[in-house]
GROMACS .gro file of C-alpha atoms in nm:
model
  217
    1MET     CA    1   0.972   1.077  -1.361
    2LEU     CA    2   0.752   1.001  -1.045
    3LYS     CA    3   0.696   1.395  -0.937
    4ARG     CA    4   0.619   1.482  -1.240
    5LEU     CA    5   0.373   1.252  -1.276
    6LEU     CA    6   0.231   1.302  -0.966
    7SER     CA    7   0.189   1.670  -0.996
    8LYS     CA    8  -0.025   1.610  -1.285
    9HIS     CA    9  -0.261   1.417  -1.059
   10ARG     CA   10  -0.239   1.762  -0.804
   11THR     CA   11  -0.291   1.539  -0.512
   12SER     CA   12  -0.127   1.633  -0.160
   13SER     CA   13  -0.186   1.329   0.024
   14PRO     CA   14   0.093   1.212   0.176
   15ALA     CA   15  -0.018   0.836   0.177
   16VAL     CA   16  -0.045   0.853  -0.225
   17ARG     CA   17   0.327   1.022  -0.220
   18HIS     CA   18   0.450   0.756  -0.011
   19ILE     CA   19   0.325   0.455  -0.166
   20CYS     CA   20   0.393   0.572  -0.525
   21HIS     CA   21   0.726   0.650  -0.404
   22PHE     CA   22   0.801   0.285  -0.279
   23GLU     CA   23   0.592   0.066  -0.529
   24GLY     CA   24   0.642   0.322  -0.791
   25VAL     CA   25   0.392   0.354  -1.111
   26ILE     CA   26   0.425   0.143  -1.390
   27ASP     CA   27   0.155   0.198  -1.651
   28HIS     CA   28   0.176  -0.159  -1.836
   29LEU     CA   29   0.126  -0.540  -1.703
   30TYR     CA   30   0.462  -0.725  -1.567
   31LEU     CA   31   0.533  -0.989  -1.328
   32ASP     CA   32   0.662  -0.908  -1.019
   33THR     CA   33   0.951  -1.132  -0.815
   34ARG     CA   34   0.684  -1.395  -0.765
   35GLY     CA   35   0.504  -1.436  -1.083
   36ASN     CA   36   0.216  -1.223  -0.974
   37PRO     CA   37   0.063  -1.027  -1.315
   38THR     CA   38   0.078  -0.652  -1.154
   39ILE     CA   39  -0.013  -0.322  -1.288
   40GLY     CA   40  -0.023   0.052  -1.172
   41VAL     CA   41   0.089   0.099  -0.800
   42GLY     CA   42   0.157  -0.249  -0.683
   43PHE     CA   43  -0.158  -0.392  -0.810
   44HIS     CA   44  -0.189  -0.743  -0.839
   45VAL     CA   45  -0.439  -0.867  -1.114
   46ALA     CA   46  -0.541  -1.195  -0.994
   47SER     CA   47  -0.709  -1.297  -1.323
   48GLN     CA   48  -0.752  -1.220  -1.724
   49ASP     CA   49  -1.138  -1.159  -1.604
   50ALA     CA   50  -0.981  -0.878  -1.352
   51PHE     CA   51  -0.749  -0.706  -1.605
   52THR     CA   52  -1.028  -0.699  -1.905
   53ARG     CA   53  -1.221  -0.444  -1.631
   54LEU     CA   54  -0.925  -0.173  -1.614
   55SER     CA   55  -0.951   0.080  -1.848
   56LEU     CA   56  -0.677   0.009  -2.065
   57ARG     CA   57  -0.589   0.192  -2.357
   58ASP     CA   58  -0.374   0.075  -2.685
   59LYS     CA   59  -0.019   0.251  -2.669
   60ARG     CA   60  -0.011   0.292  -3.020
   61THR     CA   61  -0.373   0.494  -3.116
   62ASN     CA   62  -0.481   0.568  -2.763
   63LYS     CA   63  -0.786   0.418  -2.771
   64PRO     CA   64  -0.947   0.213  -2.553
   65ALA     CA   65  -0.848  -0.168  -2.554
   66SER     CA   66  -1.118  -0.393  -2.673
   67ARG     CA   67  -1.186  -0.704  -2.435
   68ALA     CA   68  -0.988  -0.912  -2.691
   69GLN     CA   69  -0.694  -0.703  -2.683
   70LYS     CA   70  -0.677  -0.727  -2.270
   71GLN     CA   71  -0.722  -1.118  -2.265
   72GLN     CA   72  -0.465  -1.118  -2.520
   73GLU     CA   73  -0.225  -0.935  -2.336
   74TYR     CA   74  -0.303  -1.072  -2.000
   75ALA     CA   75  -0.247  -1.444  -2.174
   76THR     CA   76   0.079  -1.317  -2.324
   77LEU     CA   77   0.273  -1.208  -2.035
   78LYS     CA   78   0.165  -1.514  -1.817
   79ARG     CA   79   0.343  -1.702  -2.054
   80LEU     CA   80   0.661  -1.502  -2.016
   81PRO     CA   81   0.905  -1.581  -1.683
   82ALA     CA   82   0.899  -1.439  -1.380
   83GLY     CA   83   1.192  -1.248  -1.192
   84LYS     CA   84   1.280  -0.985  -1.478
   85THR     CA   85   1.241  -0.627  -1.423
   86ALA     CA   86   0.883  -0.407  -1.497
   87ARG     CA   87   1.115  -0.263  -1.781
   88TRP     CA   88   1.226  -0.581  -1.934
   89TYR     CA   89   0.799  -0.663  -1.971
   90GLU     CA   90   0.740  -0.357  -2.141
   91GLN     CA   91   0.868  -0.455  -2.443
   92HIS     CA   92   0.561  -0.736  -2.444
   93CYS     CA   93   0.306  -0.508  -2.394
   94THR     CA   94   0.063  -0.300  -2.632
   95LEU     CA   95  -0.188  -0.162  -2.375
   96HIS     CA   96  -0.114   0.096  -2.104
   97LEU     CA   97  -0.283   0.161  -1.782
   98PRO     CA   98  -0.328   0.576  -1.789
   99HIS     CA   99  -0.189   0.781  -1.494
  100ARG     CA  100  -0.532   0.891  -1.390
  101GLU     CA  101  -0.676   0.596  -1.372
  102SER     CA  102  -0.366   0.431  -1.168
  103MET     CA  103  -0.402   0.721  -0.930
  104ARG     CA  104  -0.802   0.681  -0.896
  105LEU     CA  105  -0.742   0.271  -0.843
  106LEU     CA  106  -0.475   0.362  -0.558
  107GLU     CA  107  -0.700   0.608  -0.360
  108GLU     CA  108  -0.989   0.377  -0.360
  109GLN     CA  109  -0.732   0.105  -0.249
  110ILE     CA  110  -0.596   0.329   0.019
  111ARG     CA  111  -0.949   0.392   0.144
  112ALA     CA  112  -1.051   0.017   0.166
  113PHE     CA  113  -0.729  -0.020   0.375
  114GLU     CA  114  -0.789   0.210   0.606
  115GLN     CA  115  -1.138   0.093   0.642
  116GLU     CA  116  -0.978  -0.242   0.788
  117LEU     CA  117  -0.717  -0.099   0.964
  118ALA     CA  118  -0.998   0.113   1.117
  119ARG     CA  119  -1.171  -0.267   1.219
  120LEU     CA  120  -0.836  -0.400   1.311
  121ILE     CA  121  -0.744  -0.119   1.526
  122CYS     CA  122  -1.016  -0.025   1.799
  123PRO     CA  123  -1.041  -0.076   2.152
  124ALA     CA  124  -1.265  -0.366   2.112
  125ASN     CA  125  -0.952  -0.548   2.010
  126GLY     CA  126  -0.759  -0.445   2.275
  127TYR     CA  127  -0.589  -0.142   2.174
  128THR     CA  128  -0.591   0.192   2.353
  129ARG     CA  129  -0.740   0.410   2.062
  130SER     CA  130  -0.854   0.368   1.717
  131TYR     CA  131  -0.682   0.343   1.418
  132GLN     CA  132  -0.783   0.697   1.335
  133GLN     CA  133  -0.672   0.865   1.656
  134LEU     CA  134  -0.358   0.719   1.613
  135PRO     CA  135  -0.048   0.992   1.523
  136GLU     CA  136  -0.045   1.046   1.181
  137GLY     CA  137   0.338   0.886   1.149
  138ALA     CA  138   0.190   0.578   1.303
  139ARG     CA  139  -0.118   0.584   1.059
  140LEU     CA  140   0.082   0.601   0.748
  141ALA     CA  141   0.290   0.338   0.874
  142LEU     CA  142   0.045   0.077   0.938
  143LEU     CA  143  -0.061   0.167   0.587
  144ASP     CA  144   0.236   0.074   0.457
  145LEU     CA  145   0.250  -0.233   0.576
  146ALA     CA  146  -0.102  -0.280   0.500
  147TYR     CA  147  -0.075  -0.240   0.143
  148ASN     CA  148   0.254  -0.403   0.110
  149LEU     CA  149   0.144  -0.734   0.326
  150GLY     CA  150  -0.274  -0.728   0.342
  151THR     CA  151  -0.446  -0.676   0.665
  152THR     CA  152  -0.490  -1.051   0.715
  153ASN     CA  153  -0.133  -1.125   0.719
  154LEU     CA  154  -0.074  -0.806   0.929
  155SER     CA  155  -0.329  -0.923   1.163
  156CYS     CA  156  -0.201  -1.306   1.229
  157ARG     CA  157   0.182  -1.288   1.138
  158TRP     CA  158   0.323  -0.987   1.286
  159PRO     CA  159   0.216  -1.056   1.667
  160LYS     CA  160   0.512  -0.849   1.820
  161LEU     CA  161   0.447  -0.555   1.637
  162LEU     CA  162   0.063  -0.547   1.733
  163THR     CA  163   0.155  -0.601   2.094
  164ALA     CA  164   0.349  -0.285   2.072
  165LEU     CA  165   0.108  -0.111   1.917
  166LYS     CA  166  -0.154  -0.209   2.162
  167HIS     CA  167   0.079  -0.044   2.426
  168GLU     CA  168   0.134   0.267   2.199
  169ASP     CA  169   0.524   0.160   2.237
  170TRP     CA  170   0.628   0.343   1.923
  171GLN     CA  171   0.992   0.271   1.941
  172GLN     CA  172   0.931  -0.120   1.968
  173ALA     CA  173   0.688  -0.094   1.706
  174ALA     CA  174   0.973   0.093   1.497
  175ASN     CA  175   1.193  -0.263   1.612
  176GLU     CA  176   0.956  -0.473   1.486
  177CYS     CA  177   0.834  -0.352   1.173
  178ALA     CA  178   1.086  -0.473   0.905
  179ARG     CA  179   0.988  -0.693   0.619
  180LYS     CA  180   1.229  -0.918   0.466
  181HIS     CA  181   1.087  -0.845   0.106
  182VAL     CA  182   1.125  -0.484   0.053
  183SER     CA  183   1.382  -0.238   0.042
  184LYS     CA  184   1.608  -0.136   0.313
  185ALA     CA  185   1.497   0.245   0.179
  186ARG     CA  186   1.108   0.104   0.255
  187ASN     CA  187   1.229  -0.053   0.628
  188GLN     CA  188   1.401   0.269   0.731
  189ALA     CA  189   1.096   0.489   0.609
  190THR     CA  190   0.836   0.275   0.794
  191ARG     CA  191   1.076   0.288   1.105
  192GLN     CA  192   1.111   0.650   1.090
  193LEU     CA  193   0.717   0.686   1.083
  194PHE     CA  194   0.697   0.498   1.392
  195MET     CA  195   0.965   0.693   1.536
  196GLN     CA  196   0.757   1.049   1.463
  197ALA     CA  197   0.463   0.900   1.609
  198SER     CA  198   0.705   0.873   1.944
  199ASN     CA  199   0.836   1.194   1.904
  200ASN     CA  200   0.468   1.351   1.860
  201ASP     CA  201   0.274   1.140   2.147
  202SER     CA  202   0.417   1.191   2.474
  203LEU     CA  203   0.447   0.899   2.787
  204VAL     CA  204   0.236   1.137   2.994
  205ALA     CA  205  -0.079   1.158   2.701
  206ARG     CA  206  -0.043   0.753   2.649
  207LEU     CA  207  -0.065   0.707   3.012
  208LEU     CA  208  -0.332   0.928   3.071
  209ARG     CA  209  -0.549   0.773   2.789
  210ARG     CA  210  -0.487   0.435   2.971
  211LEU     CA  211  -0.597   0.586   3.268
  212TRP     CA  212  -0.914   0.727   3.127
  213ARG     CA  213  -0.982   0.370   2.968
  214LYS     CA  214  -0.976   0.172   3.281
  215LEU     CA  215  -1.217   0.437   3.459
  216TRP     CA  216  -1.430   0.347   3.230
  217ARG     CA  217  -1.472   0.037   3.169
   0.00000   0.00000   0.00000
């Protein structure tokens, strides 16, 4: 089902495919395990007002939902118990978020996270090189972590991982990237992305970059 939806979007972006694979694409509002109203590709909807700004449609007629419909939907879901599966909440929903809109919002969020990662991972903050210059596997692993944890959480509560990144020790980064609240498969995928960066980024190349940086300080 997910592959079919992604093919409709005609995207070849590894980031979009990776995030969709592990977050899922849910077209109706539901409460996540912490009780946060969520829709689309793991988008937290912080308030009723934020929900009314989404381009939702009526499931029955497929017409654009009114503001009143959106307010009612959000209020209804907020009263339901947390901890159920996303599918369970579907029976209480009359509105849906079109797949194309989910993908648009996802790409928008990916760009925002990449901008935040670029501000965090840069020589001015003690890193050997900028986020954009890292191996593709490391960039995707960091994007997955940021999307799941938030960049503020990542920058404040993961000191061992960030130290490994500053030394471009991809093996150590792979050892420090496990999260407690995600699936084993997702943790393993993130670990493999850092290991892929290690395979693609030779020790000699890393030593040369560090030497070059010291010479030009």
